[in-house]
mmCIF file of C-alpha atoms in Angstrom:
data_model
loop_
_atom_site.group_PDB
_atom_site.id
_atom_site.type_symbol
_atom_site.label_atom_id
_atom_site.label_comp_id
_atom_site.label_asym_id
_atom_site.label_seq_id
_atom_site.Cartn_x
_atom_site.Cartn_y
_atom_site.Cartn_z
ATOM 1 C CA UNK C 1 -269.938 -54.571 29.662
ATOM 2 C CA UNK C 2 -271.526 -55.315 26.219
ATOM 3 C CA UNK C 3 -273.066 -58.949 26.498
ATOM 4 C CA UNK C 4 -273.048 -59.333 22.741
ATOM 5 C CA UNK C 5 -268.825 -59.419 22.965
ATOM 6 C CA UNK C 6 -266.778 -62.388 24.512
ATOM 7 C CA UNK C 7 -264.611 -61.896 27.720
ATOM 8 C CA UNK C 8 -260.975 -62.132 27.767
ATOM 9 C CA UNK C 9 -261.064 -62.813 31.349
ATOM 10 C CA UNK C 10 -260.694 -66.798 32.352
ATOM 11 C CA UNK C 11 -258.954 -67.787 29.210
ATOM 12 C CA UNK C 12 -256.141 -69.526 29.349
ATOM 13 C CA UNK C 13 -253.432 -68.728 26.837
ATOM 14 C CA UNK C 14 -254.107 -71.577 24.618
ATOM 15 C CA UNK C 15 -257.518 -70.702 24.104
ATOM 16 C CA UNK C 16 -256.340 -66.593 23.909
ATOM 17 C CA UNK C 17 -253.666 -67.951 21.048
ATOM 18 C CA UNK C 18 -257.250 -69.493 19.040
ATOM 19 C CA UNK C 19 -258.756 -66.303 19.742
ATOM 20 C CA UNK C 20 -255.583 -64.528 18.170
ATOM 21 C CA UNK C 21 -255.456 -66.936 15.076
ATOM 22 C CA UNK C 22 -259.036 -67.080 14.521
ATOM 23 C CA UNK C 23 -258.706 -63.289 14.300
ATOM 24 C CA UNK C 24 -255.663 -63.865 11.780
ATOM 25 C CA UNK C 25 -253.175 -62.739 14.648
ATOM 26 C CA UNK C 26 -249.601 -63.820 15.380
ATOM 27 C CA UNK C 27 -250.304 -66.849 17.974
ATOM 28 C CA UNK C 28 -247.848 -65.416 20.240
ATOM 29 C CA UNK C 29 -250.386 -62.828 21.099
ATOM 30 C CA UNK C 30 -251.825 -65.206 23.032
ATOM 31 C CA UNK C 31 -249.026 -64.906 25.543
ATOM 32 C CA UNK C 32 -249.291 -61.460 25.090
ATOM 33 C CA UNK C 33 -253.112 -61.300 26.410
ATOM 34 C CA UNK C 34 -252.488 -63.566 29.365
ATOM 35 C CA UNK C 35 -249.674 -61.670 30.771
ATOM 36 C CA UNK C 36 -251.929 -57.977 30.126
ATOM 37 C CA UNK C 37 -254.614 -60.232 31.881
ATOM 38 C CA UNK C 38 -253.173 -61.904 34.942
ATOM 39 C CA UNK C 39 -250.005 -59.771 35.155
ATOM 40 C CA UNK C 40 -251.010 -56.133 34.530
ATOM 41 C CA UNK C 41 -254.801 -56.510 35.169
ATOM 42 C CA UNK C 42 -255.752 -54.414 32.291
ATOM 43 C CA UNK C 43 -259.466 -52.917 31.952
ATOM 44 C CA UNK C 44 -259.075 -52.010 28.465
ATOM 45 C CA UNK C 45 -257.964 -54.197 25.379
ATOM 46 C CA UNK C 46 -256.463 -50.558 24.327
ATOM 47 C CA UNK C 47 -254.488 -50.628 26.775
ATOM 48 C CA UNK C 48 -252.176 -53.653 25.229
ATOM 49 C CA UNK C 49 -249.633 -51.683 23.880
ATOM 50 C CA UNK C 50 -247.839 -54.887 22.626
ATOM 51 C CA UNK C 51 -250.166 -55.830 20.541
ATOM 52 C CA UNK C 52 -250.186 -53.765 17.515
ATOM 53 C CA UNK C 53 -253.390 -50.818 17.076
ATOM 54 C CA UNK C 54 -254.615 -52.896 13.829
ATOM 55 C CA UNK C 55 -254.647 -56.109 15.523
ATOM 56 C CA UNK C 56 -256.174 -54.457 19.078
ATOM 57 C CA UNK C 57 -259.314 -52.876 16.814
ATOM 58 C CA UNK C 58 -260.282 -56.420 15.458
ATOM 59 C CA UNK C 59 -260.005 -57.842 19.363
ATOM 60 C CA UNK C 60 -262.468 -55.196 19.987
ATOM 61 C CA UNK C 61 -265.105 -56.137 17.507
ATOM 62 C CA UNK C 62 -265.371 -59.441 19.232
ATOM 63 C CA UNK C 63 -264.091 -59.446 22.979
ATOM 64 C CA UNK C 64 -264.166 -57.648 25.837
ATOM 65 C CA UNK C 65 -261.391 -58.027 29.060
ATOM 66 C CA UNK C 66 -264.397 -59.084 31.299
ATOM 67 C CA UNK C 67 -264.011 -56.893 33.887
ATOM 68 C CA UNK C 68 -266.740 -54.113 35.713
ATOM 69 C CA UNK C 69 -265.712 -52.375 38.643
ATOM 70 C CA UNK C 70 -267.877 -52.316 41.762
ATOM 71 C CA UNK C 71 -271.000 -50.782 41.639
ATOM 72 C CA UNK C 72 -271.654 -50.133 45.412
ATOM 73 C CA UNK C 73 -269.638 -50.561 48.572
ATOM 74 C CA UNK C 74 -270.484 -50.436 52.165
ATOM 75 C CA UNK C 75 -267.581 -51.101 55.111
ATOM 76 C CA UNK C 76 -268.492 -52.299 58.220
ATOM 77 C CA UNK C 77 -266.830 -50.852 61.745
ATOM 78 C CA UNK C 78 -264.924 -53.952 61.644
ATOM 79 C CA UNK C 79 -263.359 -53.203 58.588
ATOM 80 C CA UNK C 80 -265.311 -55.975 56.621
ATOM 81 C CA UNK C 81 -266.051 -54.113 53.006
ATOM 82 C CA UNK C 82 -269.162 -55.741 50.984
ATOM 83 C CA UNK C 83 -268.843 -55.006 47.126
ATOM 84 C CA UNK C 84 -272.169 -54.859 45.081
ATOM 85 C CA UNK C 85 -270.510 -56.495 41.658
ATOM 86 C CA UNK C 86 -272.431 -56.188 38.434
ATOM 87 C CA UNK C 87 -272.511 -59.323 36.295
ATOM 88 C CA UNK C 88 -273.552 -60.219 32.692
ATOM 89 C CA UNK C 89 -276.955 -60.127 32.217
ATOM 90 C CA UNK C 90 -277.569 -57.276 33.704
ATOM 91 C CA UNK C 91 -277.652 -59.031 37.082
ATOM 92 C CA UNK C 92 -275.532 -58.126 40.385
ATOM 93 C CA UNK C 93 -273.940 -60.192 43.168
ATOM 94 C CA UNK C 94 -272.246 -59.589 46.469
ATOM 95 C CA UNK C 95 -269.172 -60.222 47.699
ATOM 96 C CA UNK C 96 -267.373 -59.504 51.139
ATOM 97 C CA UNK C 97 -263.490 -58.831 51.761
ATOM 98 C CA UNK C 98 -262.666 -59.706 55.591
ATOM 99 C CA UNK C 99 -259.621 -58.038 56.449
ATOM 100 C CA UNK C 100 -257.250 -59.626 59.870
ATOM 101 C CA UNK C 101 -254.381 -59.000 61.118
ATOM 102 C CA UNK C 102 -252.129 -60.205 58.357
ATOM 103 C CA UNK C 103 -254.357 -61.826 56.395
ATOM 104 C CA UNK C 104 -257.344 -60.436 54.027
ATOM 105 C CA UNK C 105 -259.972 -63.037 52.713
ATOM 106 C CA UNK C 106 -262.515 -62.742 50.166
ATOM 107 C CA UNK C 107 -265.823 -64.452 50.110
ATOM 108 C CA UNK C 108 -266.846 -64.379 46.917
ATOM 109 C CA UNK C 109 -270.249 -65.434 45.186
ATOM 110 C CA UNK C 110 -270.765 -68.265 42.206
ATOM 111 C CA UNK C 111 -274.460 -67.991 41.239
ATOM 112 C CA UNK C 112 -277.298 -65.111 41.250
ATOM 113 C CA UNK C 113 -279.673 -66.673 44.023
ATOM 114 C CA UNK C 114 -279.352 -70.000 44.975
ATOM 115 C CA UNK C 115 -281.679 -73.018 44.171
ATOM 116 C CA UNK C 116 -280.739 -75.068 47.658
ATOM 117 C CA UNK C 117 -283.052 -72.489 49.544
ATOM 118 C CA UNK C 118 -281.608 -73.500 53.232
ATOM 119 C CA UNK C 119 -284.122 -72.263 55.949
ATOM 120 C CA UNK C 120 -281.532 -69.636 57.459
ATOM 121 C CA UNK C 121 -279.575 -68.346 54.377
ATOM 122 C CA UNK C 122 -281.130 -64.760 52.732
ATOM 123 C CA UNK C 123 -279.843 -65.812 49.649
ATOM 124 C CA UNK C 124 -281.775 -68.796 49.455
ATOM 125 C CA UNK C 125 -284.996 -66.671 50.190
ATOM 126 C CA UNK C 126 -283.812 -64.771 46.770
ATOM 127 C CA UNK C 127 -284.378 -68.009 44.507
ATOM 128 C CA UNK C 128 -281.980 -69.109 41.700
ATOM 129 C CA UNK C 129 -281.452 -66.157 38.964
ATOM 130 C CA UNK C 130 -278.222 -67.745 37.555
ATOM 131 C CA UNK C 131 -274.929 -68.854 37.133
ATOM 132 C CA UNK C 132 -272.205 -66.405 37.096
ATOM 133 C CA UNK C 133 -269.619 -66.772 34.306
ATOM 134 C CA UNK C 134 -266.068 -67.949 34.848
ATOM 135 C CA UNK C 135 -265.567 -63.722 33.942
ATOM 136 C CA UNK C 136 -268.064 -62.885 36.341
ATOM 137 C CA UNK C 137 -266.689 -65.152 39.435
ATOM 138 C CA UNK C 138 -262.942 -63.627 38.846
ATOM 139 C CA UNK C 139 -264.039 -60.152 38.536
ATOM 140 C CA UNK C 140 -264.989 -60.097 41.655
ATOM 141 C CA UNK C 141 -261.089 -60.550 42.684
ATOM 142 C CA UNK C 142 -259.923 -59.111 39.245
ATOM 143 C CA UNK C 143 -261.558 -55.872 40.153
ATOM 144 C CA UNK C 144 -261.574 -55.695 44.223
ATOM 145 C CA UNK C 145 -259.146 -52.625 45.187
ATOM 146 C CA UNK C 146 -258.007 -54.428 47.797
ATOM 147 C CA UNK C 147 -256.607 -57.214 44.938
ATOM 148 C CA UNK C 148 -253.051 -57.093 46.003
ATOM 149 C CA UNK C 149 -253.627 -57.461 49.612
ATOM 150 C CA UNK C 150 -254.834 -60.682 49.415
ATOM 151 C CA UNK C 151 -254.211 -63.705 51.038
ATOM 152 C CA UNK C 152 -257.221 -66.260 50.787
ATOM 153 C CA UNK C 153 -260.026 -66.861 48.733
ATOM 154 C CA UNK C 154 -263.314 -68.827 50.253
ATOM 155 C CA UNK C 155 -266.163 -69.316 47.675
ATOM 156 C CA UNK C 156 -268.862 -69.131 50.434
ATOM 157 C CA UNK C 157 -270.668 -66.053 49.228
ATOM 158 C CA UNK C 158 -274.221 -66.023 46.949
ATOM 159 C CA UNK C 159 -275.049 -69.756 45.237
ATOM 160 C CA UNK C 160 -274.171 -73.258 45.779
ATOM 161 C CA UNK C 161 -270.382 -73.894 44.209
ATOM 162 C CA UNK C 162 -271.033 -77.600 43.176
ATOM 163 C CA UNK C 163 -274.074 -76.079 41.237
ATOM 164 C CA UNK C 164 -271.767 -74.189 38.831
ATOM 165 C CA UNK C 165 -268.603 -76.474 38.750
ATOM 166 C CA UNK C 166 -267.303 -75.871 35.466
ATOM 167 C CA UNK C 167 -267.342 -72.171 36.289
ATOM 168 C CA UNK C 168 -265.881 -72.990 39.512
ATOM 169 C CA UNK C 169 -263.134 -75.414 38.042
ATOM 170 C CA UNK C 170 -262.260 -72.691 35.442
ATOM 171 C CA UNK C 171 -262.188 -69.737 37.935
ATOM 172 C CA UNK C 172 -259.871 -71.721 40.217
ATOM 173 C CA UNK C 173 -257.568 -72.974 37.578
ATOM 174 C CA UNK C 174 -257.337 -69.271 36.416
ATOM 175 C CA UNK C 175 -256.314 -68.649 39.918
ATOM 176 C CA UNK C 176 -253.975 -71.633 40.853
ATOM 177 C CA UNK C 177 -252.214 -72.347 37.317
ATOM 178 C CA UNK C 178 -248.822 -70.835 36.547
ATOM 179 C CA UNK C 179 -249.900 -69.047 33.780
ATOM 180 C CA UNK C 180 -252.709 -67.032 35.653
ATOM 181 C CA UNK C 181 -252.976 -65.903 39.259
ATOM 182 C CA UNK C 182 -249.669 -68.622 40.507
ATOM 183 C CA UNK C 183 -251.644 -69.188 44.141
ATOM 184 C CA UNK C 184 -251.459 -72.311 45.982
ATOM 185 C CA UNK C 185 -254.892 -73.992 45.805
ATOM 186 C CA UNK C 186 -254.299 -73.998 49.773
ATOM 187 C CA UNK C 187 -255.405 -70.644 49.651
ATOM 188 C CA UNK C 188 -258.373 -71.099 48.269
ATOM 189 C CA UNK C 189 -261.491 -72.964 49.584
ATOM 190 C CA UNK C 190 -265.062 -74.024 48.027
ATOM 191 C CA UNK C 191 -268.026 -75.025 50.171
ATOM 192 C CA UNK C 192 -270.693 -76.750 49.145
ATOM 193 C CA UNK C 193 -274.120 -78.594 50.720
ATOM 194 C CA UNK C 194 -272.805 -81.811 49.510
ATOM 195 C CA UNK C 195 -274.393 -82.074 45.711
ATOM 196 C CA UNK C 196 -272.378 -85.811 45.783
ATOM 197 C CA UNK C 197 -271.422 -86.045 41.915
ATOM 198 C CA UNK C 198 -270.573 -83.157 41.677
ATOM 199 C CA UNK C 199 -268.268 -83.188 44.985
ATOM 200 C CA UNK C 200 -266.838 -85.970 43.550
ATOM 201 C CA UNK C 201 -265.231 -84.808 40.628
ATOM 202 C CA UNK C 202 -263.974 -81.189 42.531
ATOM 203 C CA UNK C 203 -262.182 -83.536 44.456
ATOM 204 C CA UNK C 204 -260.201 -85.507 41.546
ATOM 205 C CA UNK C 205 -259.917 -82.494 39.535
ATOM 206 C CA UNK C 206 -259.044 -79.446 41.980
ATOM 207 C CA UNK C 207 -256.517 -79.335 44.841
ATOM 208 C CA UNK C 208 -258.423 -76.510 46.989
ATOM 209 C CA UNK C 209 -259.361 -77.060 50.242
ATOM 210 C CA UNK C 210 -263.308 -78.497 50.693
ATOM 211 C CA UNK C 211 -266.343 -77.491 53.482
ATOM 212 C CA UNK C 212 -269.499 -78.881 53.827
ATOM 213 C CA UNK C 213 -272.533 -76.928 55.099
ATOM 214 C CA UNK C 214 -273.120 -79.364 58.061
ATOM 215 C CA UNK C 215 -275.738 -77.244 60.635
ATOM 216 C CA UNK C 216 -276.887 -80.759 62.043
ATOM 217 C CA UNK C 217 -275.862 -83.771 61.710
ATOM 218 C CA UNK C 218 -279.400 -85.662 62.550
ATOM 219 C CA UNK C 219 -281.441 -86.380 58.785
ATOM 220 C CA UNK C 220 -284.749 -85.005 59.452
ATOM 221 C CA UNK C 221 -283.219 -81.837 61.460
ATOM 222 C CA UNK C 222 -280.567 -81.098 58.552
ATOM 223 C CA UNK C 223 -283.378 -81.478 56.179
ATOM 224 C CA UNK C 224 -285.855 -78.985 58.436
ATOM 225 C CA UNK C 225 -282.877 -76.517 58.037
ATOM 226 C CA UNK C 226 -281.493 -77.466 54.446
ATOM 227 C CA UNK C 227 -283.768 -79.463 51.822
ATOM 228 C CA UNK C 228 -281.125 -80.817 49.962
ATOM 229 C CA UNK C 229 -280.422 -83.326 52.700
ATOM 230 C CA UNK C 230 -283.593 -84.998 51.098
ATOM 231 C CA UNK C 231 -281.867 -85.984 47.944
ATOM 232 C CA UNK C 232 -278.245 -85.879 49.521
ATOM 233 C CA UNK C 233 -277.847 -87.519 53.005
ATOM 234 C CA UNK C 234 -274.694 -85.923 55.219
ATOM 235 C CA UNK C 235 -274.143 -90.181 56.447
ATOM 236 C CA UNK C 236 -274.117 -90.273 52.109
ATOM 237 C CA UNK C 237 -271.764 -87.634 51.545
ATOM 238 C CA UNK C 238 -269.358 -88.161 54.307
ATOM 239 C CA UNK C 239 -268.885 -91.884 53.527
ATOM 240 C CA UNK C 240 -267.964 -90.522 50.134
ATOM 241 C CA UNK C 241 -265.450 -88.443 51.742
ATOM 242 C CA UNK C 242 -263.438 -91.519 54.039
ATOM 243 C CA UNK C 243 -262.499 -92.101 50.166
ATOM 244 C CA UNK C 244 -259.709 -89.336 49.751
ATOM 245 C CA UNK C 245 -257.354 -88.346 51.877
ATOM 246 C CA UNK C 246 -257.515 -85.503 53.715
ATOM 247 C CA UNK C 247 -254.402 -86.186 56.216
ATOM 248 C CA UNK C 248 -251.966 -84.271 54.371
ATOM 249 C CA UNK C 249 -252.194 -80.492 53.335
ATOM 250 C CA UNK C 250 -255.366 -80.376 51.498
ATOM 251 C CA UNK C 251 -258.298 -79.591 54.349
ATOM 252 C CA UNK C 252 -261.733 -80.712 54.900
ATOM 253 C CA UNK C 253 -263.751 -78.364 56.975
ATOM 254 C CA UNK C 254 -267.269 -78.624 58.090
ATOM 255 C CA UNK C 255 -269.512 -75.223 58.400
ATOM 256 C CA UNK C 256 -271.779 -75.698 61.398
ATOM 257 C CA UNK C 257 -274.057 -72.722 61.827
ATOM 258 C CA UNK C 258 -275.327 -73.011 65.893
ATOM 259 C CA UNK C 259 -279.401 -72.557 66.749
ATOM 260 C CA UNK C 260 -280.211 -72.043 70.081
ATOM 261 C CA UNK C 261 -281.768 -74.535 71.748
ATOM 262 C CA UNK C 262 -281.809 -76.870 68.026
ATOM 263 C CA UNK C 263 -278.442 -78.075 67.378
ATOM 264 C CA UNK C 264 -276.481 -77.258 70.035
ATOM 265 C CA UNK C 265 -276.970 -79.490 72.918
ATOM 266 C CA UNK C 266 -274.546 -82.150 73.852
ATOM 267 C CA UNK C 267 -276.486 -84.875 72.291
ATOM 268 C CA UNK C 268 -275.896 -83.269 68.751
ATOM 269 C CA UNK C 269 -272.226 -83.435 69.993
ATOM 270 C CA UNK C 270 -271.785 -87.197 70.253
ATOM 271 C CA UNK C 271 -273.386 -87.638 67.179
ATOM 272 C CA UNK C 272 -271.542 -84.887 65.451
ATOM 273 C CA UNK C 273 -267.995 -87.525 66.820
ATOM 274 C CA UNK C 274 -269.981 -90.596 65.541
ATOM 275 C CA UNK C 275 -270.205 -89.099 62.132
ATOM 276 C CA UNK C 276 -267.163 -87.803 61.558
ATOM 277 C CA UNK C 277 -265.394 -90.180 64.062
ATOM 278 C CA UNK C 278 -261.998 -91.451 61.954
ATOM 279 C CA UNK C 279 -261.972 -88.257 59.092
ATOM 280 C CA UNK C 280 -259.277 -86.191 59.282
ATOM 281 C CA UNK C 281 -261.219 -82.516 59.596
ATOM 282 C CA UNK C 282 -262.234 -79.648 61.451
ATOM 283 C CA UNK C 283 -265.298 -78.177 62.196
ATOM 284 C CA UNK C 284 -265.937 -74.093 62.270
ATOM 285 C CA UNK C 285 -268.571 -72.919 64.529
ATOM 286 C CA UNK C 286 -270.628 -70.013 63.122
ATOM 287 C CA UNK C 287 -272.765 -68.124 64.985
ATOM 288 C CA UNK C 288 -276.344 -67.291 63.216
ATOM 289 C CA UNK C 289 -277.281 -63.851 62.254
ATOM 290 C CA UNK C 290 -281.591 -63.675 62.324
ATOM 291 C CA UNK C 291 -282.823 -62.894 58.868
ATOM 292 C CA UNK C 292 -286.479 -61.561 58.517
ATOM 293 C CA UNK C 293 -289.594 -64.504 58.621
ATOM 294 C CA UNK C 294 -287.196 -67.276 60.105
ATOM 295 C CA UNK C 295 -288.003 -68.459 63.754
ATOM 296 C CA UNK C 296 -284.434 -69.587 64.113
ATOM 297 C CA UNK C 297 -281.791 -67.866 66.797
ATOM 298 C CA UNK C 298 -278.423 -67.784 67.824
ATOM 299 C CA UNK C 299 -277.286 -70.099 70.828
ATOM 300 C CA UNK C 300 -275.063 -67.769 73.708
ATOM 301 C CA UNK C 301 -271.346 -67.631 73.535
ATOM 302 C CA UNK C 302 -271.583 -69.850 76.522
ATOM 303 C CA UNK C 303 -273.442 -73.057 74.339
ATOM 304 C CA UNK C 304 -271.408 -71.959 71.167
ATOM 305 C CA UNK C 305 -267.725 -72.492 73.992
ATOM 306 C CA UNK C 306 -269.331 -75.729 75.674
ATOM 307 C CA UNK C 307 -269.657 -76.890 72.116
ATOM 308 C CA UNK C 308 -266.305 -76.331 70.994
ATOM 309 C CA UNK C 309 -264.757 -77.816 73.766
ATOM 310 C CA UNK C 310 -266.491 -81.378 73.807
ATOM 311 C CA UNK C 311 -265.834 -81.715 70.194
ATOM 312 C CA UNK C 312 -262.200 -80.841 70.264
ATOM 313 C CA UNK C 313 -262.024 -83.193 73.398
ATOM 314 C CA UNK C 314 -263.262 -86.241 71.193
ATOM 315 C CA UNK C 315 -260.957 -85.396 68.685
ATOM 316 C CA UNK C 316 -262.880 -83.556 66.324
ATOM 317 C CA UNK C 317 -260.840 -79.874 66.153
ATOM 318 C CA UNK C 318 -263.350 -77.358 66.460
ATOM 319 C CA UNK C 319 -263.260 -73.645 66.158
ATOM 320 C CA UNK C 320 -265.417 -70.615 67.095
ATOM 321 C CA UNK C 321 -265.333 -68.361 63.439
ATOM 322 C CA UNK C 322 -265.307 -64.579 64.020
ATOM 323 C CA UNK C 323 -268.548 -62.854 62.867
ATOM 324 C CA UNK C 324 -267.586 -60.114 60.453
ATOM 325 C CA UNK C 325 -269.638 -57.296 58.753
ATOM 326 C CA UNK C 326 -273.204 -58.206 60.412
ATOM 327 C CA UNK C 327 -274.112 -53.990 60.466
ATOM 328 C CA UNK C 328 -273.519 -54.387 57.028
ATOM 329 C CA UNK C 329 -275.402 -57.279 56.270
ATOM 330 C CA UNK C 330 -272.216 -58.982 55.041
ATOM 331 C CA UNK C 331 -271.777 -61.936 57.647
ATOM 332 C CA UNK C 332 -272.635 -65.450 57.040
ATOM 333 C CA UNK C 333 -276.385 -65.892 55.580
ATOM 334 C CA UNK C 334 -276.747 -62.947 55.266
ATOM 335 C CA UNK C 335 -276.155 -62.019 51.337
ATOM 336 C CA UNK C 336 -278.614 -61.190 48.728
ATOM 337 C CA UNK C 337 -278.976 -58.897 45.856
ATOM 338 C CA UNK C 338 -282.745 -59.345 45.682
ATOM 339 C CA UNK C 339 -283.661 -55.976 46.273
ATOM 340 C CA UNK C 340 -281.132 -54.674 43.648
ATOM 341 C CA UNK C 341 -282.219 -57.214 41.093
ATOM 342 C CA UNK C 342 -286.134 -55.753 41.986
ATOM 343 C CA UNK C 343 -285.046 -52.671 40.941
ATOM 344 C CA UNK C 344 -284.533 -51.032 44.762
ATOM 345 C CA UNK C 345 -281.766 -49.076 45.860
#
């Protein structure tokens, strides 16, 4: 994609009908682009036949669609596909599509790196390279071949959402408003660490569901495993959260990777209730996947069940997540393009 030319992709068709009259266009080509856009998925402002040749050449000299297709893919035996993406800049990022039964989600990714750096995330080990574009974030759905088959969206991939929220706000308004993508924002959820201000306003201004990167839910453990708790306390960020309601259809979730033998004895259980005791949520279970230099290590299905069940007995709803893709180091933590973006294969 030439970097030098504006995308197309994450307009909405009042800003596409200023990009038609600033280019002395009929504004109703505005309407035009969206629908080529977020109907037809073109790859190629040639290929809007409705728009007349004269009027397609000056589009050209100043915008691109936006879109690249992948430029690797590996499939697990599970059926999990990871998708290397390029993005402006030259940079790349990953993102995973999790196929299940009848439903097909995509993880996608919202920065280059991350800056949070969380003990027992690969990505964090890549440091912070970026933000993706509102272009580069709905690529990654824009061109997926499995686009159609869709079902569910999570931004949990590379980078920390909250980081990048006008990005974010813009890529799921693109994806949720009539005019683009027409999915319920129930279909779609963004995780974050808890950056508070930030989580603030993606509550008032977006209607997609909302998890929190838990992992422990003592301070000076959580900010062993994640250094943000430092500057942005879980007690903080979850008294935040008794502000909104959550009892209706919109969901708040809470990620909780499981250590061995760190966070997963019953004691982090009743404080786990205490915190959360009285917020309407659910917590996912994730099991940990070792990454190279990190003494960290899974706890047994047996801790991981025990778990489950005590929290879901004191009224917290708790589930076990599937692990998908780890032989292709697509499962949770495990994403990073740092090797690509050192120039390895």
């Amino acid at each position: 994609m030439d970097d030098s030319k504006t995308p197309l992709l994450g307009l909405s068709p009042d800003e596409l009908k200023d990009v038609a009259k600033s280019l002395g266009m009929p504004a109703f080509s505005g309407g035009q682009m969206a629908k080529w856009l977020y109907t037809r998925h073109v790859s190629s402002i040639d290929d809007m036949t409705d728009i007349s040749k004269q009027n397609r050449e000056r589009l050209k000299e100043k915008y691109v669609i936006g879109c690249m297709q992948p430029a690797d893919c590996q499939r697990s035996v599970d059926g999990t596909v990871k998708y290397l993406f390029p993005t402006a800049g030259g940079k790349f990022v990953e993102t995973v599509y999790i196929p299940e039964n009848d439903r097909a989600t995509l993880c996608v990714s919202s920065q280059v790196g991350c800056k949070m750096n969380c003990l027992f995330c690969q990505t964090g080990k890549q440091g912070f390279e970026g933000n993706l574009t509102v272009a580069d974030i709905l690529n990654q759905v824009y061109s997926l071949p499995e686009r159609d088959r869709l079902t569910n969206i999570v931004f949990m991939g590379q980078g920390e959402p909250m980081d990048n929220l006008d990005n974010v706000l813009r890529a799921t308004e693109a994806l949720t408003a009539p005019w683009g993508y027409a999915w319920s924002p129930k279909r779609i959820t963004v995780s974050s660490v808890g950056v508070r201000r930030k989580l603030k306003r993606f509550i008032e201004e977006s209607e997609c569901h909302l998890a929190i990167s838990l992992h422990s839910p003592l301070h000076e453990q959580r900010a062993m495993l994640m250094p943000a708790e430092k500057a942005m306390p879980i007690e903080e960020i979850v008294e935040m959260l008794r502000g909104y309601d959550f009892s209706h259809q919109r969901r708040l979730s809470f990620e909780y990777i499981v250590f061995g033998g760190l966070n997963d004895s019953k004691a982090h259980a009743r404080e786990i209730v205490r915190l959360l005791k009285g917020l309407e949520c659910r917590i996912n279970l994730i099991r940990f996947h070792q990454i190279p230099g990190v003494d960290l290590h899974g706890a047994d299905e047996g801790r991981m069940v025990a778990l489950r069940d005590y929290l879901t007995g004191h009224g917290v709803f708790t589930t076990i997540r599937a692990s998908r893709g780890q032989d292709i180091y697509a499962a949770c933590g495990l994403l990073s393009t740092a090797r690509k973006e050192a120039g390895g294969a």
